[in-house]
PDB file of C-alpha atoms in Angstrom:
ATOM      1  CA  MET A   1      26.946   1.358  12.169  1.00 62.00           C
ATOM      2  CA  SER A   2      24.905   2.815  15.425  1.00 85.00           C
ATOM      3  CA  GLU A   3      24.119   6.102  13.550  1.00 86.00           C
ATOM      4  CA  ALA A   4      22.689   4.178  10.574  1.00 83.00           C
ATOM      5  CA  SER A   5      20.295   2.066  13.036  1.00 86.00           C
ATOM      6  CA  ALA A   6      19.493   5.136  15.038  1.00 87.00           C
ATOM      7  CA  ALA A   7      18.487   6.805  11.920  1.00 87.00           C
ATOM      8  CA  LEU A   8      16.539   3.811  10.403  1.00 86.00           C
ATOM      9  CA  GLU A   9      14.507   3.449  13.950  1.00 86.00           C
ATOM     10  CA  ARG A  10      13.736   7.354  13.740  1.00 90.00           C
ATOM     11  CA  LEU A  11      12.291   6.644  10.100  1.00 86.00           C
ATOM     12  CA  ARG A  12      10.189   3.722  11.402  1.00 86.00           C
ATOM     13  CA  GLN A  13       8.878   5.648  14.099  1.00 89.00           C
ATOM     14  CA  GLN A  14       7.763   8.393  11.616  1.00 90.00           C
ATOM     15  CA  GLU A  15       6.385   5.877   9.666  1.00 86.00           C
ATOM     16  CA  ARG A  16       4.247   4.384  12.453  1.00 90.00           C
ATOM     17  CA  ARG A  17       3.107   7.736  13.499  1.00 91.00           C
ATOM     18  CA  VAL A  18       1.906   8.661   9.956  1.00 89.00           C
ATOM     19  CA  VAL A  19      -0.069   5.359   9.958  1.00 88.00           C
ATOM     20  CA  ALA A  20      -1.446   5.988  13.039  1.00 92.00           C
ATOM     21  CA  GLY A  21      -2.982   9.310  11.937  1.00 91.00           C
ATOM     22  CA  PHE A  22      -4.582   7.479   9.064  1.00 87.00           C
ATOM     23  CA  LEU A  23      -5.809   4.595  11.033  1.00 90.00           C
ATOM     24  CA  TRP A  24      -7.078   6.768  14.079  1.00 93.00           C
ATOM     25  CA  SER A  25      -8.719   9.024  11.304  1.00 91.00           C
ATOM     26  CA  PHE A  26     -10.211   5.872   9.790  1.00 87.00           C
ATOM     27  CA  PHE A  27     -11.674   4.753  13.523  1.00 91.00           C
ATOM     28  CA  VAL A  28     -13.211   8.228  13.772  1.00 93.00           C
ATOM     29  CA  LEU A  29     -14.763   8.209  10.325  1.00 88.00           C
ATOM     30  CA  VAL A  30     -16.323   4.753  11.165  1.00 87.00           C
ATOM     31  CA  ILE A  31     -17.402   5.734  14.651  1.00 91.00           C
ATOM     32  CA  VAL A  32     -19.330   9.041  13.073  1.00 91.00           C
ATOM     33  CA  SER A  33     -20.703   6.951  10.401  1.00 87.00           C
ATOM     34  CA  ILE A  34     -22.233   4.471  12.810  1.00 85.00           C
ATOM     35  CA  ALA A  35     -23.509   7.082  14.974  1.00 88.00           C
ATOM     36  CA  VAL A  36     -25.352   8.740  12.091  1.00 88.00           C
ATOM     37  CA  ASP A  37     -26.427   5.536  10.999  1.00 83.00           C
ATOM     38  CA  ALA A  38     -27.888   4.832  14.507  1.00 84.00           C
ATOM     39  CA  LEU A  39     -29.879   8.225  14.246  1.00 87.00           C
ATOM     40  CA  ARG A  40     -31.276   7.704  11.056  1.00 85.00           C
ATOM     41  CA  ALA A  41     -32.152   4.101  11.314  1.00 79.00           C
ATOM     42  CA  GLY A  42     -33.617   4.174  14.978  1.00 77.00           C
ATOM     43  CA  GLN A  43     -34.676   0.939  16.264  1.00 74.00           C
ATOM     44  CA  VAL A  44     -33.556  -1.163  13.166  1.00 74.00           C
ATOM     45  CA  PHE A  45     -30.070  -0.281  14.086  1.00 75.00           C
ATOM     46  CA  LEU A  46     -30.310  -2.486  17.252  1.00 78.00           C
ATOM     47  CA  GLN A  47     -30.825  -5.493  15.618  1.00 82.00           C
ATOM     48  CA  PRO A  48     -28.332  -8.336  16.625  1.00 85.00           C
ATOM     49  CA  ALA A  49     -26.889  -8.644  13.156  1.00 81.00           C
ATOM     50  CA  VAL A  50     -26.243  -4.856  12.505  1.00 79.00           C
ATOM     51  CA  VAL A  51     -24.737  -4.497  16.134  1.00 84.00           C
ATOM     52  CA  ALA A  52     -22.552  -7.367  15.710  1.00 88.00           C
ATOM     53  CA  ALA A  53     -21.135  -6.180  12.310  1.00 85.00           C
ATOM     54  CA  ASN A  54     -20.507  -2.685  13.864  1.00 86.00           C
ATOM     55  CA  VAL A  55     -18.845  -4.131  16.848  1.00 90.00           C
ATOM     56  CA  ALA A  56     -16.915  -6.507  14.508  1.00 90.00           C
ATOM     57  CA  VAL A  57     -15.523  -3.176  12.136  1.00 88.00           C
ATOM     58  CA  VAL A  58     -14.763  -1.280  15.585  1.00 92.00           C
ATOM     59  CA  LEU A  59     -12.838  -4.356  17.179  1.00 93.00           C
ATOM     60  CA  PHE A  60     -11.058  -5.094  13.657  1.00 92.00           C
ATOM     61  CA  LEU A  61     -10.031  -1.467  13.666  1.00 93.00           C
ATOM     62  CA  VAL A  62      -8.735  -1.503  17.147  1.00 95.00           C
ATOM     63  CA  GLY A  63      -6.814  -4.495  16.052  1.00 95.00           C
ATOM     64  CA  THR A  64      -5.057  -2.524  13.308  1.00 94.00           C
ATOM     65  CA  ILE A  65      -4.168   0.520  15.704  1.00 95.00           C
ATOM     66  CA  LEU A  66      -2.664  -2.047  18.030  1.00 96.00           C
ATOM     67  CA  LEU A  67      -0.602  -3.841  15.435  1.00 95.00           C
ATOM     68  CA  ASN A  68       0.606  -0.608  14.371  1.00 94.00           C
ATOM     69  CA  ARG A  69       1.748   0.393  17.792  1.00 93.00           C
ATOM     70  CA  ARG A  70       3.515  -2.883  18.153  1.00 94.00           C
ATOM     71  CA  GLY A  71       5.570  -2.305  15.266  1.00 89.00           C
ATOM     72  CA  ARG A  72       3.670  -4.463  12.556  1.00 91.00           C
ATOM     73  CA  THR A  73       2.943  -1.346  10.842  1.00 90.00           C
ATOM     74  CA  ARG A  74       2.726  -3.213   7.205  1.00 88.00           C
ATOM     75  CA  LEU A  75       0.340  -5.539   8.397  1.00 90.00           C
ATOM     76  CA  ALA A  76      -1.916  -3.116   9.834  1.00 92.00           C
ATOM     77  CA  VAL A  77      -1.882  -0.895   6.597  1.00 88.00           C
ATOM     78  CA  SER A  78      -2.372  -3.915   4.624  1.00 89.00           C
ATOM     79  CA  LEU A  79      -5.589  -5.006   6.740  1.00 90.00           C
ATOM     80  CA  ALA A  80      -6.863  -1.451   6.674  1.00 88.00           C
ATOM     81  CA  ALA A  81      -6.483  -0.969   3.073  1.00 86.00           C
ATOM     82  CA  GLY A  82      -8.109  -4.614   2.565  1.00 86.00           C
ATOM     83  CA  PHE A  83     -10.867  -3.499   4.410  1.00 87.00           C
ATOM     84  CA  VAL A  84     -11.539  -0.635   2.692  1.00 84.00           C
ATOM     85  CA  MET A  85     -11.313  -2.372  -0.610  1.00 86.00           C
ATOM     86  CA  LEU A  86     -13.683  -4.923   0.595  1.00 86.00           C
ATOM     87  CA  ALA A  87     -16.211  -2.073   1.213  1.00 82.00           C
ATOM     88  CA  ALA A  88     -15.295  -0.363  -2.038  1.00 81.00           C
ATOM     89  CA  SER A  89     -15.836  -3.243  -3.819  1.00 85.00           C
ATOM     90  CA  ALA A  90     -19.161  -4.537  -2.438  1.00 84.00           C
ATOM     91  CA  LEU A  91     -21.537  -1.599  -3.888  1.00 81.00           C
ATOM     92  CA  PRO A  92     -20.369  -2.147  -7.466  1.00 84.00           C
ATOM     93  CA  LEU A  93     -20.466  -5.803  -7.394  1.00 86.00           C
ATOM     94  CA  VAL A  94     -24.126  -5.770  -6.161  1.00 85.00           C
ATOM     95  CA  GLN A  95     -25.576  -3.041  -7.500  1.00 83.00           C
ATOM     96  CA  GLY A  96     -23.647  -2.566 -10.851  1.00 81.00           C
ATOM     97  CA  LEU A  97     -21.306   0.474 -11.874  1.00 77.00           C
ATOM     98  CA  ALA A  98     -24.300   2.814 -13.033  1.00 75.00           C
ATOM     99  CA  ARG A  99     -25.721   3.064  -9.503  1.00 78.00           C
ATOM    100  CA  SER A 100     -22.718   3.149  -7.463  1.00 76.00           C
ATOM    101  CA  ALA A 101     -20.060   5.059  -9.359  1.00 73.00           C
ATOM    102  CA  PRO A 102     -19.301   7.384  -6.701  1.00 76.00           C
ATOM    103  CA  SER A 103     -18.164   4.528  -4.191  1.00 75.00           C
ATOM    104  CA  LEU A 104     -15.426   3.859  -6.793  1.00 76.00           C
ATOM    105  CA  LEU A 105     -13.791   7.061  -5.361  1.00 78.00           C
ATOM    106  CA  LEU A 106     -12.998   4.978  -2.041  1.00 78.00           C
ATOM    107  CA  PHE A 107     -10.462   2.876  -4.479  1.00 78.00           C
ATOM    108  CA  PHE A 108      -8.278   5.678  -3.841  1.00 81.00           C
ATOM    109  CA  VAL A 109      -7.727   5.313  -0.597  1.00 80.00           C
ATOM    110  CA  PRO A 110      -6.040   1.876  -0.370  1.00 82.00           C
ATOM    111  CA  LEU A 111      -4.424   2.826  -3.786  1.00 82.00           C
ATOM    112  CA  VAL A 112      -2.541   5.823  -2.177  1.00 83.00           C
ATOM    113  CA  VAL A 113      -1.930   4.048   1.076  1.00 81.00           C
ATOM    114  CA  ALA A 114      -0.046   1.049  -0.719  1.00 80.00           C
ATOM    115  CA  GLY A 115       1.690   3.235  -2.858  1.00 81.00           C
ATOM    116  CA  LEU A 116       3.247   5.364  -0.216  1.00 79.00           C
ATOM    117  CA  VAL A 117       3.570   2.851   2.624  1.00 81.00           C
ATOM    118  CA  LEU A 118       3.637  -0.832   1.066  1.00 82.00           C
ATOM    119  CA  ASP A 119       5.706  -2.329  -1.433  1.00 83.00           C
ATOM    120  CA  ARG A 120       5.249  -2.475  -5.296  1.00 87.00           C
ATOM    121  CA  THR A 121       3.529  -5.901  -5.144  1.00 88.00           C
ATOM    122  CA  ALA A 122       0.820  -4.350  -2.790  1.00 86.00           C
ATOM    123  CA  LEU A 123       0.376  -1.632  -4.987  1.00 86.00           C
ATOM    124  CA  ARG A 124       0.090  -4.168  -7.930  1.00 89.00           C
ATOM    125  CA  VAL A 125      -2.541  -6.169  -6.180  1.00 88.00           C
ATOM    126  CA  THR A 126      -4.525  -3.363  -5.270  1.00 86.00           C
ATOM    127  CA  ALA A 127      -4.661  -1.903  -8.428  1.00 88.00           C
ATOM    128  CA  ALA A 128      -5.660  -5.279 -10.074  1.00 91.00           C
ATOM    129  CA  TRP A 129      -8.260  -5.844  -7.543  1.00 90.00           C
ATOM    130  CA  ALA A 130      -9.774  -2.099  -8.519  1.00 87.00           C
ATOM    131  CA  TRP A 131      -9.744  -2.834 -12.321  1.00 88.00           C
ATOM    132  CA  ALA A 132     -11.220  -6.368 -11.439  1.00 90.00           C
ATOM    133  CA  VAL A 133     -14.133  -4.845  -9.745  1.00 87.00           C
ATOM    134  CA  VAL A 134     -14.618  -2.027 -12.476  1.00 84.00           C
ATOM    135  CA  VAL A 135     -14.827  -4.635 -15.256  1.00 86.00           C
ATOM    136  CA  ALA A 136     -16.614  -7.298 -13.182  1.00 87.00           C
ATOM    137  CA  ALA A 137     -19.378  -5.241 -12.183  1.00 84.00           C
ATOM    138  CA  PRO A 138     -20.709  -4.186 -15.409  1.00 84.00           C
ATOM    139  CA  VAL A 139     -20.347  -7.985 -16.670  1.00 85.00           C
ATOM    140  CA  LEU A 140     -22.458  -9.013 -13.741  1.00 85.00           C
ATOM    141  CA  HIS A 141     -25.279  -6.585 -14.056  1.00 83.00           C
ATOM    142  CA  ARG A 142     -25.029  -6.506 -17.903  1.00 82.00           C
ATOM    143  CA  GLU A 143     -24.123  -3.039 -18.242  1.00 77.00           C
ATOM    144  CA  PRO A 144     -22.196  -1.713 -20.994  1.00 76.00           C
ATOM    145  CA  LEU A 145     -18.728  -0.951 -20.179  1.00 70.00           C
ATOM    146  CA  PHE A 146     -18.641   2.425 -21.961  1.00 69.00           C
ATOM    147  CA  ASP A 147     -21.402   4.731 -22.626  1.00 68.00           C
ATOM    148  CA  THR A 148     -21.826   5.133 -26.555  1.00 61.00           C
TER     149      THR A 148
END
C-alpha cells in the first residue's frame, strides 16, 4: 500500500508543479499588463481606485499561488479560473459581442484548466457560464445572435 500512496503523492506534487507554472505565468502576465497600463495611462493610473484594484488582483493571485503551495491545488485553480471567467465576461456583458468578440478567446483558458485539472462538474459550470455570457450579451445589447 505504501507504493500506491507514494505514487499518488508524486502525482499530486507533479500536479502542483504544473498548476504553479500556470499560476506564476498568470501572475507575470498580470504584472506586465499593469506595467504597460501604468506607462500608457500616466497620472490616471495613480488614482486610488485604480491602484487598489491592481493591488487586489495581485494579492488575489499571490493567494492562489500560496494555496497551491500548501496543497490546495484544486481551490487555487478554481479561484484563478473563476477570476479569468469574470474578466472574460465583463467586456461582452458591458459592450456587447460585436465590440468585444476577441475577449471571448479568454474563455478557453478556464475551460481547458477546468477540463484538465478539475472535475467534470467544474467543466460543466465553466462551459455553462461561457454559453450564458455568449447568449446574454447580445440579448442585453439588442444585437442579433447570428449574422444573416
